[in-house]
Amino acid sequence: MKTDLIVVFTDGSSRGNPGPGGWATVIIANGIGKVWELGGHEDNTTNNRMEMMAAREALAFIESRKIEGDIEIHTDSAYLLNGITGWVFGWEKNGWKTKTGEPVLNQDLWKEIGALNFRMKLKRNISWEKVSGHSGLRGNERVDEIATQKADGEQVLLFTGSLIEYMKFSGGNIFDVLNDKKAKSKKQTTKKAYSYVSMVDGVVKIDKDWASCEARVKGQSNARFKKVASQEEEDSLVGEWKLQAHAHTQ
């Protein structure tokens, strides 16, 4: 890892889609050995907006503080990653309209993130990295914890200080994989399904049993499907997939 590399973890959460939400980011500036945790709450928002808010706040913080070094941003949001590395260029060319002439969703945040990303790339390298959610990666688990607590309106102790002290605060290296978290995640996947969410040709559907879901997706090369364990998880996933389907039509 470069000694002056700035490592960023971001995450967002919402209780309902829309509903109360929270965002979080951890910024590790290796060059100066400092760490900042940031987080916030919104009363009525979506999971995707919170994912975007975390990225915007991280980039704005780095720019305003004039922190030097290349930037590596880690996110578990495919919507954010695909948007900033691909979709946004087409949206700009099309006047922030979809192919059907509708306004691009969340364009206010896309414009801000895009502008920050562009300005910073003039002076440094920026890479956007996809991480698996709830995989046990310490940095991702920490921003997930902050974002969830913020969504719930809870008070969260946010760290600001040296990298050495942060390792003590967080229990270890930010890139450590926590075995207990991985075991917990694996255990959760074995829970009884609340429903099965699928998307075929951009159309999202909910089935209460696997047989019905399997019949819909079997043989469909562009199908996506996932088992969810609660109404909350179902609402969040349906909202995310519908937004992704909407974006792909642009």
CSV table of C-alpha atoms in Angstrom, one decimal:
chain,number,residue,atom,x,y,z
A,1,MET,CA,0.0,0.0,0.0
A,2,LYS,CA,1.3,3.5,-0.9
A,3,THR,CA,2.4,5.4,2.2
A,4,ASP,CA,0.4,8.5,1.1
A,5,LEU,CA,-2.7,6.6,0.0
A,6,ILE,CA,-6.1,7.8,1.3
A,7,VAL,CA,-8.3,4.8,2.0
A,8,VAL,CA,-12.1,5.5,2.2
A,9,PHE,CA,-14.9,3.2,3.3
A,10,THR,CA,-18.5,4.4,2.6
A,11,ASP,CA,-22.0,3.0,3.4
A,12,GLY,CA,-25.6,4.0,3.6
A,13,SER,CA,-28.7,2.7,5.2
A,14,SER,CA,-32.4,3.4,5.3
A,15,ARG,CA,-35.3,2.1,7.3
A,16,GLY,CA,-37.7,1.8,4.4
A,17,ASN,CA,-37.2,3.0,0.9
A,18,PRO,CA,-38.0,5.9,1.5
A,19,GLY,CA,-37.7,6.2,5.2
A,20,PRO,CA,-35.2,7.4,7.9
A,21,GLY,CA,-31.7,7.0,6.7
A,22,GLY,CA,-28.1,7.3,7.7
A,23,TRP,CA,-24.7,7.5,5.9
A,24,ALA,CA,-21.2,6.9,7.1
A,25,THR,CA,-17.6,7.1,5.9
A,26,VAL,CA,-14.2,6.3,7.4
A,27,ILE,CA,-11.2,8.2,5.9
A,28,ILE,CA,-7.7,6.9,6.5
A,29,ALA,CA,-4.9,9.3,5.4
A,30,ASN,CA,-1.8,7.1,5.6
A,31,GLY,CA,0.5,9.9,4.6
A,32,ILE,CA,-0.2,11.9,7.8
A,33,GLY,CA,-1.3,8.9,9.9
A,34,LYS,CA,-4.8,10.3,10.7
A,35,VAL,CA,-8.3,8.9,10.6
A,36,TRP,CA,-11.7,10.5,10.5
A,37,GLU,CA,-15.1,8.9,10.9
A,38,LEU,CA,-18.1,10.9,9.5
A,39,GLY,CA,-21.8,10.2,9.6
A,40,GLY,CA,-25.2,11.8,9.3
A,41,HIS,CA,-29.0,11.2,9.4
A,42,GLU,CA,-31.9,12.2,7.1
A,43,ASP,CA,-35.6,11.8,8.1
A,44,ASN,CA,-36.9,10.8,4.7
A,45,THR,CA,-34.5,9.3,2.1
A,46,THR,CA,-33.5,6.1,0.3
A,47,ASN,CA,-30.7,3.6,0.7
A,48,ASN,CA,-29.1,4.7,-2.6
A,49,ARG,CA,-29.1,8.4,-1.6
A,50,MET,CA,-27.4,7.5,1.6
A,51,GLU,CA,-24.7,5.5,-0.2
A,52,MET,CA,-24.2,8.5,-2.5
A,53,MET,CA,-24.2,11.0,0.4
A,54,ALA,CA,-21.4,9.0,2.1
A,55,ALA,CA,-19.2,9.3,-1.0
A,56,ARG,CA,-19.9,12.9,-1.5
A,57,GLU,CA,-19.1,13.8,2.1
A,58,ALA,CA,-15.9,11.8,2.0
A,59,LEU,CA,-14.6,13.5,-1.2
A,60,ALA,CA,-15.7,17.0,0.0
A,61,PHE,CA,-13.9,16.4,3.3
A,62,ILE,CA,-10.7,15.4,1.5
A,63,GLU,CA,-10.9,18.4,-0.8
A,64,SER,CA,-11.7,21.0,1.9
A,65,ARG,CA,-8.9,19.7,4.2
A,66,LYS,CA,-6.4,19.6,1.3
A,67,ILE,CA,-5.4,16.1,2.2
A,68,GLU,CA,-2.7,14.9,-0.3
A,69,GLY,CA,-2.5,11.4,-1.8
A,70,ASP,CA,-4.2,9.1,-4.2
A,71,ILE,CA,-7.7,8.0,-3.1
A,72,GLU,CA,-9.1,4.4,-2.9
A,73,ILE,CA,-12.8,4.3,-2.2
A,74,HIS,CA,-14.4,1.1,-1.0
A,75,THR,CA,-18.2,0.7,-1.4
A,76,ASP,CA,-20.6,-2.2,-1.3
A,77,SER,CA,-23.1,-0.3,-3.5
A,78,ALA,CA,-23.3,-1.4,-7.1
A,79,TYR,CA,-25.5,1.6,-7.8
A,80,LEU,CA,-22.9,4.0,-6.6
A,81,LEU,CA,-20.0,2.2,-8.3
A,82,ASN,CA,-21.7,1.7,-11.7
A,83,GLY,CA,-23.0,5.3,-11.6
A,84,ILE,CA,-19.7,7.1,-11.0
A,85,THR,CA,-17.6,4.9,-13.2
A,86,GLY,CA,-20.0,4.6,-16.1
A,87,TRP,CA,-23.6,5.8,-16.2
A,88,VAL,CA,-22.8,9.4,-15.2
A,89,PHE,CA,-21.0,10.1,-18.4
A,90,GLY,CA,-24.0,9.2,-20.5
A,91,TRP,CA,-26.3,11.1,-18.3
A,92,GLU,CA,-24.2,14.3,-18.7
A,93,LYS,CA,-24.2,14.0,-22.5
A,94,ASN,CA,-28.0,13.4,-22.5
A,95,GLY,CA,-28.7,16.5,-20.4
A,96,TRP,CA,-29.5,14.5,-17.3
A,97,LYS,CA,-32.4,12.8,-19.0
A,98,THR,CA,-33.1,9.1,-19.5
A,99,LYS,CA,-33.5,7.6,-22.9
A,100,THR,CA,-37.3,8.0,-22.4
A,101,GLY,CA,-36.9,11.7,-21.6
A,102,GLU,CA,-37.4,11.4,-17.8
A,103,PRO,CA,-35.1,13.2,-15.3
A,104,VAL,CA,-32.3,11.1,-13.9
A,105,LEU,CA,-33.0,10.1,-10.3
A,106,ASN,CA,-30.7,11.6,-7.6
A,107,GLN,CA,-29.1,13.9,-10.2
A,108,ASP,CA,-28.3,16.5,-7.6
A,109,LEU,CA,-26.0,14.1,-5.8
A,110,TRP,CA,-24.6,12.6,-9.0
A,111,LYS,CA,-23.6,16.1,-10.2
A,112,GLU,CA,-21.8,16.9,-7.0
A,113,ILE,CA,-20.0,13.6,-6.8
A,114,GLY,CA,-19.1,13.8,-10.5
A,115,ALA,CA,-17.7,17.3,-10.1
A,116,LEU,CA,-15.7,16.3,-7.0
A,117,ASN,CA,-14.4,13.2,-8.7
A,118,PHE,CA,-13.4,15.2,-11.8
A,119,ARG,CA,-11.6,18.0,-9.9
A,120,MET,CA,-9.6,15.5,-7.8
A,121,LYS,CA,-8.6,13.4,-10.8
A,122,LEU,CA,-6.8,16.4,-12.2
A,123,LYS,CA,-4.3,16.2,-9.4
A,124,ARG,CA,-4.3,12.5,-8.3
A,125,ASN,CA,-5.5,9.0,-9.0
A,126,ILE,CA,-8.9,7.9,-7.7
A,127,SER,CA,-10.1,4.3,-7.8
A,128,TRP,CA,-13.5,3.0,-6.9
A,129,GLU,CA,-13.5,-0.5,-5.4
A,130,LYS,CA,-16.4,-2.9,-4.9
A,131,VAL,CA,-16.5,-4.8,-1.6
A,132,SER,CA,-19.1,-7.5,-0.6
A,133,GLY,CA,-21.5,-6.2,2.1
A,134,HIS,CA,-21.4,-8.0,5.4
A,135,SER,CA,-18.4,-10.1,4.4
A,136,GLY,CA,-16.6,-9.3,7.6
A,137,LEU,CA,-14.1,-6.7,6.3
A,138,ARG,CA,-13.5,-4.5,9.3
A,139,GLY,CA,-13.8,-1.2,7.4
A,140,ASN,CA,-17.0,-2.1,5.7
A,141,GLU,CA,-18.5,-3.4,8.9
A,142,ARG,CA,-17.6,-0.2,10.7
A,143,VAL,CA,-19.3,2.1,8.2
A,144,ASP,CA,-22.3,-0.3,8.1
A,145,GLU,CA,-22.6,0.0,11.9
A,146,ILE,CA,-22.4,3.8,11.9
A,147,ALA,CA,-24.9,4.2,9.0
A,148,THR,CA,-27.4,1.8,10.6
A,149,GLN,CA,-27.2,3.6,14.0
A,150,LYS,CA,-27.6,6.9,12.3
A,151,ALA,CA,-30.6,5.7,10.4
A,152,ASP,CA,-32.1,4.7,13.7
A,153,GLY,CA,-31.5,8.1,15.1
A,154,GLU,CA,-28.9,6.8,17.7
A,155,GLN,CA,-26.0,8.8,19.1
A,156,VAL,CA,-22.7,7.4,17.6
A,157,LEU,CA,-19.2,8.0,18.9
A,158,LEU,CA,-17.2,9.0,15.8
A,159,PHE,CA,-13.5,8.8,15.9
A,160,THR,CA,-11.0,11.5,14.9
A,161,GLY,CA,-7.3,10.9,15.7
A,162,SER,CA,-4.2,9.1,14.8
A,163,LEU,CA,-4.1,5.9,12.8
A,164,ILE,CA,-2.3,4.1,15.6
A,165,GLU,CA,-5.1,5.0,18.1
A,166,TYR,CA,-7.7,4.1,15.6
A,167,MET,CA,-6.4,0.6,15.4
A,168,LYS,CA,-6.9,0.3,19.1
A,169,PHE,CA,-10.3,2.0,18.9
A,170,SER,CA,-11.5,-0.4,16.1
A,171,GLY,CA,-9.8,-3.5,17.4
A,172,GLY,CA,-7.3,-3.9,14.6
A,173,ASN,CA,-6.3,-3.2,11.0
A,174,ILE,CA,-9.1,-1.7,8.9
A,175,PHE,CA,-8.6,-4.4,6.2
A,176,ASP,CA,-8.8,-7.4,8.6
A,177,VAL,CA,-11.6,-9.9,7.9
A,178,LEU,CA,-13.5,-10.6,11.1
A,179,ASN,CA,-14.1,-14.3,11.3
A,180,ASP,CA,-17.0,-13.9,13.7
A,181,LYS,CA,-18.7,-11.5,11.3
A,182,LYS,CA,-18.3,-13.9,8.4
A,183,ALA,CA,-19.7,-16.7,10.5
A,184,LYS,CA,-22.7,-14.5,11.5
A,185,SER,CA,-23.3,-13.6,7.9
A,186,LYS,CA,-23.2,-17.2,6.8
A,187,LYS,CA,-25.6,-18.2,9.6
A,188,GLN,CA,-28.0,-15.4,8.6
A,189,THR,CA,-28.2,-16.8,5.0
A,190,THR,CA,-29.7,-20.0,6.4
A,191,LYS,CA,-32.6,-18.3,8.0
A,192,LYS,CA,-36.1,-19.1,6.7
A,193,ALA,CA,-37.0,-16.9,3.7
A,194,TYR,CA,-39.4,-14.0,4.1
A,195,SER,CA,-39.7,-13.8,0.3
A,196,TYR,CA,-37.8,-14.2,-2.9
A,197,VAL,CA,-37.1,-11.1,-5.0
A,198,SER,CA,-36.3,-11.5,-8.7
A,199,MET,CA,-35.7,-9.2,-11.7
A,200,VAL,CA,-36.1,-10.3,-15.3
A,201,ASP,CA,-35.7,-7.8,-18.2
A,202,GLY,CA,-35.8,-4.9,-15.7
A,203,VAL,CA,-39.1,-6.0,-14.1
A,204,VAL,CA,-38.9,-6.7,-10.3
A,205,LYS,CA,-41.2,-9.3,-8.7
A,206,ILE,CA,-41.7,-10.7,-5.3
A,207,ASP,CA,-42.6,-14.4,-4.6
A,208,LYS,CA,-43.3,-16.0,-1.3
A,209,ASP,CA,-41.9,-19.4,-2.3
A,210,TRP,CA,-38.8,-20.6,-4.1
A,211,ALA,CA,-40.7,-22.7,-6.6
A,212,SER,CA,-42.5,-19.7,-8.0
A,213,CYS,CA,-39.3,-17.6,-8.1
A,214,GLU,CA,-37.3,-20.5,-9.7
A,215,ALA,CA,-40.0,-20.9,-12.4
A,216,ARG,CA,-39.7,-17.2,-13.3
A,217,VAL,CA,-35.9,-17.0,-13.5
A,218,LYS,CA,-34.9,-20.4,-14.8
A,219,GLY,CA,-33.4,-20.2,-18.2
A,220,GLN,CA,-33.3,-16.4,-18.2
A,221,SER,CA,-29.7,-15.3,-18.8
A,222,ASN,CA,-30.4,-11.8,-17.5
A,223,ALA,CA,-32.2,-12.8,-14.4
A,224,ARG,CA,-31.3,-11.8,-10.8
A,225,PHE,CA,-32.8,-13.3,-7.7
A,226,LYS,CA,-32.2,-13.2,-4.0
A,227,LYS,CA,-33.7,-14.6,-0.8
A,228,VAL,CA,-34.6,-12.0,1.9
A,229,ALA,CA,-35.3,-12.6,5.5
A,230,SER,CA,-37.6,-9.6,6.4
A,231,GLN,CA,-40.0,-7.0,5.1
A,232,GLU,CA,-37.3,-4.3,5.6
A,233,GLU,CA,-34.7,-6.3,3.6
A,234,GLU,CA,-37.4,-6.9,0.9
A,235,ASP,CA,-38.3,-3.2,0.6
A,236,SER,CA,-34.6,-2.1,0.4
A,237,LEU,CA,-33.7,-4.7,-2.2
A,238,VAL,CA,-36.8,-4.0,-4.4
A,239,GLY,CA,-36.1,-0.2,-4.2
A,240,GLU,CA,-32.4,-0.7,-5.2
A,241,TRP,CA,-33.1,-3.0,-8.1
A,242,LYS,CA,-35.9,-0.8,-9.5
A,243,LEU,CA,-33.5,2.2,-9.4
A,244,GLN,CA,-30.8,0.1,-11.2
A,245,ALA,CA,-33.3,-1.0,-13.8
A,246,HIS,CA,-34.3,2.6,-14.3
A,247,ALA,CA,-30.7,3.6,-14.7
A,248,HIS,CA,-30.1,1.0,-17.3
A,249,THR,CA,-32.8,2.4,-19.5
A,250,GLN,CA,-31.0,5.7,-19.8
